[in-house]
Amino acid sequence: MPFSTIIEPFRIKSVEPISFTTREQRQLLLRSAHYNLFLLKADDVLIDLLTDSGTGAMSTHQWAAVMEGDESYAGSRSFDRFKHSVQDIFGYKHVIPAHQGRAAERILFHVMCKKGDVVPNNTHFDTTRANVEYVGAEAIDLPMPEARQPGTVLPFKGNMNVAALEELIERVGREHIPLVMLTVTNNSGGGQPVSMANARAVSNLCHQHGIPLYFDACRFAENAYFIKLREPGYADKTPKEIAQEMFALGDGCTMSAKKDGMANIGGFLCTNDDLLARQEENLLILTEGYPTYGGLAGRDLEAIAVGLQESLQEDYLRYRIASTAYLGNHISERGVPIVLPPGGHAIYIDAKAFLPHVPLEQFPGVALAAELYLEGGIRSVEIGSLMFGKAAQMELVRLAIPRRVYTQSHIDYVVEIILRVWEKRAQISGLQLTYEAPFLRHFTAHLEPAA
Ligand SMILES: *Cc1c(COP(=O)(O)O)cnc(C)c1O
């Protein structure tokens, strides 16, 4: 790259004000939100890095397409555009729209899985796991072993452990594995990419045993760009060619258009199997909508059709990956422990290493997230013991970067605040629970400074 300054590959035509608060105000706001950043009002947040899902900015082309939305119930022009755009990239025969990724997952697993089945994945996203388990099947994560070591730097830490997959197929039998899933990029594994070589090895193994391979494709464009940058033989291919090559290794996919669809809502399910597609469409009609809209408005289908193509533009991907890496590298250089190397959509701070004096029962991740808000109005999310209880593998604070929303100066500010908090880390103390719901407690929990 010729310049070290990251130039946003867009200029700003419409602006949305963000609100500044004082430290004293944030102290009060934090207390009334019971130290749980989910309970803050978004208006009281300066830089919102809670999630990259559905929080992106649409382009002028997407907004223009929105006005072209055909809201006909059946056979709309917008569905045709959507289907062509999806097929151009993904190449699958049947394209089934859904209101978001989890709706596609529910339909897929309902049709393909039954009680006693096993679904392997490099790492299941939480809604994917929940939808597998909801039909009585078992969700098994088979990441490469290094995926659980935050400090280990490898180019494709999202890869599936192919030897473990082979062992699993032998152990439980092909007849109990209705499909294998590969998540690109591996979100729950730190936003780390999967290599083409790994996808090919997984595909070969699946097809040797007659098992279909489905991609959880949410961040397929970021994954394609990492392959271009890091995998030998791909430097001269376009991200679209790389994505097409990868999807040709599978039999279908699920997708949340709130990620690399560059839209604020939407998703889809694809398959090459005619019989499955018919069953999936029948289920879609029952709960989502007619197969040419699937719970989305025609204007949403238009926005996704354009967004999918924009997510593969190299100028955009260069900025996207560089700006996430910029944040990660600038804090990591100064000693802040993060999951390495920086992923595509987020930076994960290792809160256990950041606050070694805070015991795990006092939620170091939640305490650090609260401190980042107090110091600079930044909202992040704990991915650790509050979210997963005793099942937590690591204590992380995720800073997810919305697409095309923040500029380099916003990111510089985030770096500055994190480094300030790093300097005074010894003074940060833990939190204790005062209320928890029986399930998914992190969304509504109340906490207070530990006694
Ligand atoms: C977001 C996400 C999903 C679920 O999509 P929703 O649109 O939030 O329902 C599934 N898998 C992965 C990897 C995701 O990141």
XYZ file of C-alpha atoms and ligand atoms in Angstrom, residues 53 99-103 105 123 125 127-128 183-188 216 218-219 254-259 266, ligand 1:
42
model
C -24.588 -6.279 12.554
C -35.553 -11.545 7.447
C -32.097 -12.232 8.863
C -29.474 -14.946 9.222
C -31.091 -16.840 12.070
C -34.327 -17.301 10.095
C -30.624 -21.153 9.960
C -17.107 -22.542 15.317
C -22.125 -18.613 15.999
C -27.735 -18.321 16.980
C -26.453 -21.141 14.752
C -18.219 -20.146 9.038
C -16.368 -17.474 7.031
C -14.913 -15.515 8.682
C -14.984 -17.366 11.981
C -16.898 -14.770 14.045
C -16.916 -16.455 17.450
C -22.213 -19.629 7.108
C -21.933 -13.683 6.853
C -18.457 -12.161 6.294
C -26.860 -19.269 5.099
C -26.260 -15.531 5.119
C -27.010 -12.514 7.291
C -27.223 -9.487 4.998
C -26.660 -7.327 8.105
C -22.938 -8.119 7.802
C -32.127 -9.214 5.744
C -24.760 -12.532 12.731
C -24.429 -13.933 12.446
C -25.431 -14.896 12.290
C -26.910 -14.607 12.501
O -27.400 -13.600 11.702
P -28.546 -12.588 12.194
O -28.806 -11.755 10.996
O -28.008 -11.825 13.356
O -29.730 -13.428 12.571
C -25.028 -16.187 11.967
N -23.734 -16.511 11.821
C -22.753 -15.605 11.979
C -21.324 -16.018 11.800
C -23.060 -14.287 12.305
O -22.071 -13.401 12.475
